[in-house]
Short mmCIF file of C-alpha atoms in Angstrom, two decimals:
data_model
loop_
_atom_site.label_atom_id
_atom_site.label_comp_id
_atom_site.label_asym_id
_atom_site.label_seq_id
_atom_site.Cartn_x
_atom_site.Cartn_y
_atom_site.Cartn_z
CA UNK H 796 104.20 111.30 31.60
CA UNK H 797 100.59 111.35 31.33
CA UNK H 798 98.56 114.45 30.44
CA UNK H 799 97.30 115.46 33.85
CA UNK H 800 99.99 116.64 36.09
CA UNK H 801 98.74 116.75 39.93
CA UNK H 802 100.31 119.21 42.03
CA UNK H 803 100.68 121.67 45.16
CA UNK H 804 102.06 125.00 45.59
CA UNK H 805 103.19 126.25 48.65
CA UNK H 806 105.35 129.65 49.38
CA UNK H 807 108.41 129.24 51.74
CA UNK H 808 109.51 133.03 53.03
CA UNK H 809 107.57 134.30 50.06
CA UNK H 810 109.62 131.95 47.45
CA UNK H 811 107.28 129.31 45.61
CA UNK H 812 107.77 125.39 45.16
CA UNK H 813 105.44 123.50 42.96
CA UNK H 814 105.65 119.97 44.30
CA UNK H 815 104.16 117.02 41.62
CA UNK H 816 102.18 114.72 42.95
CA UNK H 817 100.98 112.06 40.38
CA UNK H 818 101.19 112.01 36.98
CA UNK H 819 105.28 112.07 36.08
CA UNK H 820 106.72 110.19 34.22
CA UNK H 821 108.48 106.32 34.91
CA UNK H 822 112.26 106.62 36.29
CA UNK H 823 112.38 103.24 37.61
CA UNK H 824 114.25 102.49 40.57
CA UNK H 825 117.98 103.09 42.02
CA UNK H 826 119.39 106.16 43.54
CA UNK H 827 117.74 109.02 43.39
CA UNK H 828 120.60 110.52 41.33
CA UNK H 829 120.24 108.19 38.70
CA UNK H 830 116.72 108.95 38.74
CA UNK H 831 117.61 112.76 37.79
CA UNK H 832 120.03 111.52 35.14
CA UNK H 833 116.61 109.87 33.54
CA UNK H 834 114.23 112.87 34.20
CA UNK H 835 116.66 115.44 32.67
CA UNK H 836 117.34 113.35 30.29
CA UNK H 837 114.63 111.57 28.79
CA UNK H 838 112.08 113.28 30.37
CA UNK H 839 112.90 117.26 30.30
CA UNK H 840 109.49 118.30 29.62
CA UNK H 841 108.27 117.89 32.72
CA UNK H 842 110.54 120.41 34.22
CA UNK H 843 109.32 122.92 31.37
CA UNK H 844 105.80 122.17 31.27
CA UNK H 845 105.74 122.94 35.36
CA UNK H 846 107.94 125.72 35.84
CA UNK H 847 107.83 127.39 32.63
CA UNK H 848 105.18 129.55 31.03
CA UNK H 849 102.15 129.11 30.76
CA UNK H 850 101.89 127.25 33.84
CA UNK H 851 104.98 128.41 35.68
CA UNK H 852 107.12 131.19 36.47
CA UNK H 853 110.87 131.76 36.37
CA UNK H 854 110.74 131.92 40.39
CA UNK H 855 109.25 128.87 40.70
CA UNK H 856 110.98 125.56 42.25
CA UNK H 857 109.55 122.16 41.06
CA UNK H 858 109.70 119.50 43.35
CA UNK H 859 109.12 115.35 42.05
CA UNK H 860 107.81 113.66 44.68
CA UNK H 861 109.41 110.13 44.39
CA UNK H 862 109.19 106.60 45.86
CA UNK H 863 112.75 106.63 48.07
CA UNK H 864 114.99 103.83 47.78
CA UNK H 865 114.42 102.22 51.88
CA UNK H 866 112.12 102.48 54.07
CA UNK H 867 113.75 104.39 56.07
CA UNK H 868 113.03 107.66 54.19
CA UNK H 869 109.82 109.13 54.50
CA UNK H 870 110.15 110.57 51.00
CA UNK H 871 112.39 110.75 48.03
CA UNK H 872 112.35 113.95 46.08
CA UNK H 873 114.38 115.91 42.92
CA UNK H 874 114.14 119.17 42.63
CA UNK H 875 114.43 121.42 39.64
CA UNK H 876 114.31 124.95 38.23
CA UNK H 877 113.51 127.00 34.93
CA UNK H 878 116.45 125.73 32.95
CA UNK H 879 118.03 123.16 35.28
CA UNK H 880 118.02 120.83 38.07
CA UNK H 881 118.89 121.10 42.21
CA UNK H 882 120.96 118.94 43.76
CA UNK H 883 119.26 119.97 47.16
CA UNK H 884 116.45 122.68 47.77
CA UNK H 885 116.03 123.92 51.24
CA UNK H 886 112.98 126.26 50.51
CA UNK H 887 111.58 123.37 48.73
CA UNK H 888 112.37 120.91 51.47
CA UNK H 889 110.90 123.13 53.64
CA UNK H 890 107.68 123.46 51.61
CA UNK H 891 107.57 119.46 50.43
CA UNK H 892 107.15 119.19 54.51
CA UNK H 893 104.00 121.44 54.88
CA UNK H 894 102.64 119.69 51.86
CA UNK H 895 102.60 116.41 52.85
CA UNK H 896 101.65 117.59 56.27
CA UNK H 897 98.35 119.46 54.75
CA UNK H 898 97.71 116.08 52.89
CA UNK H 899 97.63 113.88 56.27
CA UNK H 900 100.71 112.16 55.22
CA UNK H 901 103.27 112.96 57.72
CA UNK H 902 102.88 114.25 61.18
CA UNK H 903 104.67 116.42 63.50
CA UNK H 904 108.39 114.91 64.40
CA UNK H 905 111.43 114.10 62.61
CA UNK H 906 111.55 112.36 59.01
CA UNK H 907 114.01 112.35 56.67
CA UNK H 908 114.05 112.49 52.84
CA UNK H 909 116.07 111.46 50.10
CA UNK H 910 117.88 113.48 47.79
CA UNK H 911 120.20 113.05 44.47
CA UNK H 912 122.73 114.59 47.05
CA UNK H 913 121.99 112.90 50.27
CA UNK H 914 119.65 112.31 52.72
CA UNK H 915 118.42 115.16 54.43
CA UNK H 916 116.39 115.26 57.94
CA UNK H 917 113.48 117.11 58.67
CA UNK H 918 111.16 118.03 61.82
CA UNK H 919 107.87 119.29 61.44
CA UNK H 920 107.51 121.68 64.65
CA UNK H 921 103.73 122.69 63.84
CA UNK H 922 101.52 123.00 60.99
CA UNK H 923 103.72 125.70 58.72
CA UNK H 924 107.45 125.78 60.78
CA UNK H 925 109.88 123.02 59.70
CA UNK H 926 113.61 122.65 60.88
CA UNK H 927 115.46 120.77 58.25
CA UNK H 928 119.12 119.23 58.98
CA UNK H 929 120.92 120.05 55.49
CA UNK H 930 123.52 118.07 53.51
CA UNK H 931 126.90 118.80 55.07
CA UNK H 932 128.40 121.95 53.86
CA UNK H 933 131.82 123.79 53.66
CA UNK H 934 133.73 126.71 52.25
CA UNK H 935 135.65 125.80 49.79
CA UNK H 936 137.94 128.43 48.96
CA UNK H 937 138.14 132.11 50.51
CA UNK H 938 139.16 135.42 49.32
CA UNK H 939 138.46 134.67 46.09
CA UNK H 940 138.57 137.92 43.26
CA UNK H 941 137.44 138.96 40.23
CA UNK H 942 137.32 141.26 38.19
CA UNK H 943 133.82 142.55 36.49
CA UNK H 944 134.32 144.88 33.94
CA UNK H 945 131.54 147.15 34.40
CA UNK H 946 131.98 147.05 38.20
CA UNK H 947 135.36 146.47 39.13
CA UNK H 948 136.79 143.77 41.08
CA UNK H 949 134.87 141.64 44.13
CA UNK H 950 136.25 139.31 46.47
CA UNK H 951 134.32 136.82 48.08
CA UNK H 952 134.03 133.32 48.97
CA UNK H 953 133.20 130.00 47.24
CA UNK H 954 131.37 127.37 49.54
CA UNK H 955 128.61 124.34 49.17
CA UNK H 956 125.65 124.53 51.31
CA UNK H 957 123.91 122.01 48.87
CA UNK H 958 124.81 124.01 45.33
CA UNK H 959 127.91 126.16 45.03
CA UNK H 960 127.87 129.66 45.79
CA UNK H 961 129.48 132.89 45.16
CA UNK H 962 129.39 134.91 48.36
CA UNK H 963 130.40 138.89 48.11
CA UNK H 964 129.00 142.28 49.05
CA UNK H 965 128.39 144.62 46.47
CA UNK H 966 130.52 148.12 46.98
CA UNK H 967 126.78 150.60 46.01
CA UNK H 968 124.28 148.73 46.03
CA UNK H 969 121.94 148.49 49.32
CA UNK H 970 119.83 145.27 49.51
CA UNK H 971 116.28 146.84 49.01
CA UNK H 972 113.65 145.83 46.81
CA UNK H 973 113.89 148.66 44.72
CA UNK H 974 117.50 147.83 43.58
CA UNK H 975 116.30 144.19 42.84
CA UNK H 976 116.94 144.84 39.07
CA UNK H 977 120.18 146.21 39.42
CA UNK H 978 121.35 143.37 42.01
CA UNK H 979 120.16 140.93 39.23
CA UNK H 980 122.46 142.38 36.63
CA UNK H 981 125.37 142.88 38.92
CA UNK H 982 124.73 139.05 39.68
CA UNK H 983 124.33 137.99 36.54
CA UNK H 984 127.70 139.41 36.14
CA UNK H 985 129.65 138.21 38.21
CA UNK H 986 128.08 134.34 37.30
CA UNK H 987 129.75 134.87 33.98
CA UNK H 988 132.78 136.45 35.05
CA UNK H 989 133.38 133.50 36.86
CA UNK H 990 132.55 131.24 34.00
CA UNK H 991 134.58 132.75 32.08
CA UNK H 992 137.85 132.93 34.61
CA UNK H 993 137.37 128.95 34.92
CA UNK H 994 136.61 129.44 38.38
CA UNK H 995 134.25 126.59 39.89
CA UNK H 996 133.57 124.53 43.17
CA UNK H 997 135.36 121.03 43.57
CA UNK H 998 135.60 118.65 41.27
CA UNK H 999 135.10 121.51 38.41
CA UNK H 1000 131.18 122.06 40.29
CA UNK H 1001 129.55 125.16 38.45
CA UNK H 1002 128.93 127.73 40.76
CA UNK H 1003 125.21 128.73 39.42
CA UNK H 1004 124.75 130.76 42.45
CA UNK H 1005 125.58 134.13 43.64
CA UNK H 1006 124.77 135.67 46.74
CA UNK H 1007 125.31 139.08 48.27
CA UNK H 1008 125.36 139.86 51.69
CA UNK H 1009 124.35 143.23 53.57
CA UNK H 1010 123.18 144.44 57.17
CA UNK H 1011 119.49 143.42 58.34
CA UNK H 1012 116.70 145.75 58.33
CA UNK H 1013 114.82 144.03 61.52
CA UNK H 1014 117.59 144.31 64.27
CA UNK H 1015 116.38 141.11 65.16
CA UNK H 1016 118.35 139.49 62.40
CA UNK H 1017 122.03 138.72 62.14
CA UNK H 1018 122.24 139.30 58.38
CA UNK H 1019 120.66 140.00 54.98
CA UNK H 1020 120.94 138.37 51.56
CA UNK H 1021 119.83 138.41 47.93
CA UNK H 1022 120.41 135.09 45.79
CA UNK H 1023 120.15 135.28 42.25
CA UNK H 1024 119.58 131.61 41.44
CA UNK H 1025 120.53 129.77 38.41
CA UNK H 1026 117.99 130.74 35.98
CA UNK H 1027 118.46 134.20 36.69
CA UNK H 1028 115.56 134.52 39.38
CA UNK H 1029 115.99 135.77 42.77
CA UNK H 1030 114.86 133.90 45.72
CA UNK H 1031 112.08 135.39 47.79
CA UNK H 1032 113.05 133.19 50.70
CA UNK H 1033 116.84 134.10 52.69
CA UNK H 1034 117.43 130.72 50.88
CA UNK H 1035 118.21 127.22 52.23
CA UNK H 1036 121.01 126.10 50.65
CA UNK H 1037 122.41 129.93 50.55
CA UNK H 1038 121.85 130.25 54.26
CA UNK H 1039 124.08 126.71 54.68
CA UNK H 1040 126.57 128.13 52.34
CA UNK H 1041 126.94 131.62 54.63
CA UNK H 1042 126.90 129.46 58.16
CA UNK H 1043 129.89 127.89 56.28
CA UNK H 1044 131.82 130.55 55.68
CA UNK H 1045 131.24 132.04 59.03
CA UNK H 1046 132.10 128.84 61.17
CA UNK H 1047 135.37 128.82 58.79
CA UNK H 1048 136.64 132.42 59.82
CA UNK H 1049 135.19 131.63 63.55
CA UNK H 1050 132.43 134.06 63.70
CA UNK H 1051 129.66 131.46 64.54
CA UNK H 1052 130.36 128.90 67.29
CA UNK H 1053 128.61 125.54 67.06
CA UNK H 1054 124.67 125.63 67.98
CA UNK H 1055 125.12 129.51 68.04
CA UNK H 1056 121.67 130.90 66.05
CA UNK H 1057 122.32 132.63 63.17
CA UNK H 1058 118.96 134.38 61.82
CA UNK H 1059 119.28 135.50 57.88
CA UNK H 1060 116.54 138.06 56.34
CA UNK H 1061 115.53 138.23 52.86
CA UNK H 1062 115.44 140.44 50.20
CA UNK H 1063 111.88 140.53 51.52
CA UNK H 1064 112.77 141.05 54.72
CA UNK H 1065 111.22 136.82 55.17
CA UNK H 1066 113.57 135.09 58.15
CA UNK H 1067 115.39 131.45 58.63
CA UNK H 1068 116.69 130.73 62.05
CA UNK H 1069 120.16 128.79 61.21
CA UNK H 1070 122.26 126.97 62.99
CA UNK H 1071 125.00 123.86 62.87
CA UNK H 1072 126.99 121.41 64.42
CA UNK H 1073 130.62 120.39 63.01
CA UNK H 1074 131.22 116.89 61.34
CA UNK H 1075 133.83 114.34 61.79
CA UNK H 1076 135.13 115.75 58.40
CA UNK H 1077 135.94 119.48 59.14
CA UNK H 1078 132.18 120.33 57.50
CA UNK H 1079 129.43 122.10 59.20
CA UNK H 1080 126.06 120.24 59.60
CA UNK H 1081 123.48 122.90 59.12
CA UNK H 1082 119.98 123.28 60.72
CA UNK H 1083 117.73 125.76 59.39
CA UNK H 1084 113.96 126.70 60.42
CA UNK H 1085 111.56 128.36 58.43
CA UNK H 1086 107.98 128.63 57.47
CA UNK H 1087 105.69 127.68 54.03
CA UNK H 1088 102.15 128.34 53.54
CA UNK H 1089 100.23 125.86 51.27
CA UNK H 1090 98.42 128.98 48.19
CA UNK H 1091 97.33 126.46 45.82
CA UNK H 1092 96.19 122.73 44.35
CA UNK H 1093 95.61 121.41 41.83
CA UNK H 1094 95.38 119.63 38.37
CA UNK H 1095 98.35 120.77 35.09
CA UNK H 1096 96.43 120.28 31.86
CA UNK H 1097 98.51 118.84 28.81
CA UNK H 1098 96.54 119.10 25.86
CA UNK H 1099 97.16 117.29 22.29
CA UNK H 1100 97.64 120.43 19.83
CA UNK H 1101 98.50 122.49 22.77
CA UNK H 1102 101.69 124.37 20.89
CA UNK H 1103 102.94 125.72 24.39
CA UNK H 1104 102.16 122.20 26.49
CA UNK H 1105 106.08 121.98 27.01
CA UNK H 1106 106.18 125.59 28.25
CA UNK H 1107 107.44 128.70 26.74
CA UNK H 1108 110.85 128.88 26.17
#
């Protein structure tokens, strides 16, 4: 990794994605999940030196822009967070789009990229609106409860929309900026409860995401959500992979038919238009349209003596 880190920021629904240009490190070649095996863990600094502080924020969602493994991918990328790494990123995908669209790279139509998860198609529809086709996603298990000591108990469900989620409704609490600190807690909460229950997605998959679910404040939405991702942020945006996860969960009870639009507001009151088609596997296929604004470019400055040049943790 050199010393100069090239980069773009762009806001999705209000939630940032810092998306490195030039200047990473070396992974080699192979799948793009071997390639995150190498970053996180040879090459960890990156990920703190760009999301961290003094150059980051804990809201912020890094995205490596990396030479894909055929042709046929217009991109390969690997997304990561303040303490950890993504297996998919919708937010980010959507914002990877607009930045490689502001930088003459890609045009309006369909592409697809490469994750450490999959490939994942997207259409550019204009300038700032992508549509991306997500990794396929399920619920996994329904009903699920437990018990939070200083709350009480919560049922919800577990599904994968690209990470595994948590999805309840909290009993008080309405979904309004002013109780974002006490959402965060409750959250928070129920994460370790979890943990600590030995409760997980298949194959033993951490569920580093929980996500509460309320009525909309624009009538022209179908729902409202707050995500408290996994290093304890919440996302600005209604959230890609959350927004998968909840089109899930309602094609499993029947509530959403195929192609039906589902349109999901943020704790912002930001909007994704979501919707999905079934697989050959019993899994939902979802679509999901949003917008990202390019805010920033730029140059990340590593200097020799710098004491905080790996970020602040």
């Amino acid at each position: 990794m050199t010393g100069k880190l090239r980069y773009i920021d762009s806001h999705t629904g209000g939630e940032p994605t810092r998306v490195v240009l030039e200047g990473g490190p070396d992974l080699g070649t192979g799948p793009l999940d071997e390639r995150l095996e190498r970053l996180a863990r040879d090459h960890d600094t990156l990920r703190t030196s760009v999301i961290l502080e003094p150059r980051g924020s804990d809201a912020m969602v890094g995205a490596l822009l990396c030479e894909p493994t055929d042709p046929k991918y217009s991109a390969g990328v690997i997304f990561f967070n303040n303490v950890s790494y993504l297996g998919m990123c919708g937010h980010g995908t959507i914002g990877l789009m607009v930045t490689l669209a502001h930088l003459g790279r890609l045009g309006p139509g369909n592409h697809l990229f490469e994750t450490p998860v999959g490939p994942v198609e997207v259409r550019l529809l204009n300038t700032n609106t992508v549509e991306i086709e997500n990794v396929p996603s399920w619920r996994y298990a329904s009903a699920v409860a437990i018990d939070v000591e200083e709350d009480g108990r919560y049922v919800g469900d577990i599904a994968w929309g690209g990470n595994w989620f948590y999805l309840t409704t909290h009993p008080t609490l309405r979904l309004t900026r002013e109780n974002i600190p006490n959402l965060l807690r409750a959250s928070d909460r129920i994460r370790e409860a979890l943990r600590r229950a030995g409760i997980t997605g298949a194959n033993g998959g951490d569920i580093d995401h929980v996500e509460f679910f309320g009525p909309p404040d624009d009538t022209s939405a179908n729902g409202k959500n707050f995500v408290n991702c996994p290093g304890g942020a919440y996302d600005r945006s209604p959230c890609g992979t959350g927004t998968s996860a909840k089109l899930a969960c309602l094609a499993a009870e029947g509530k959403l038919a195929p192609g039906e639009t589902w349109v999901q507001e943020s704790i912002l009151g930001s909007q994704f238009h979501a919707r999905y088609r079934p697989d050959r596997e019993g899994r939902i296929v979802p679509m999901i349209q949003g917008s990202a604004y390019v805010c920033a470019e730029g140059v990340l400055v590593r200097q020799p003596g710098d004491p905080f040049a790996d970020g602040i943790h």
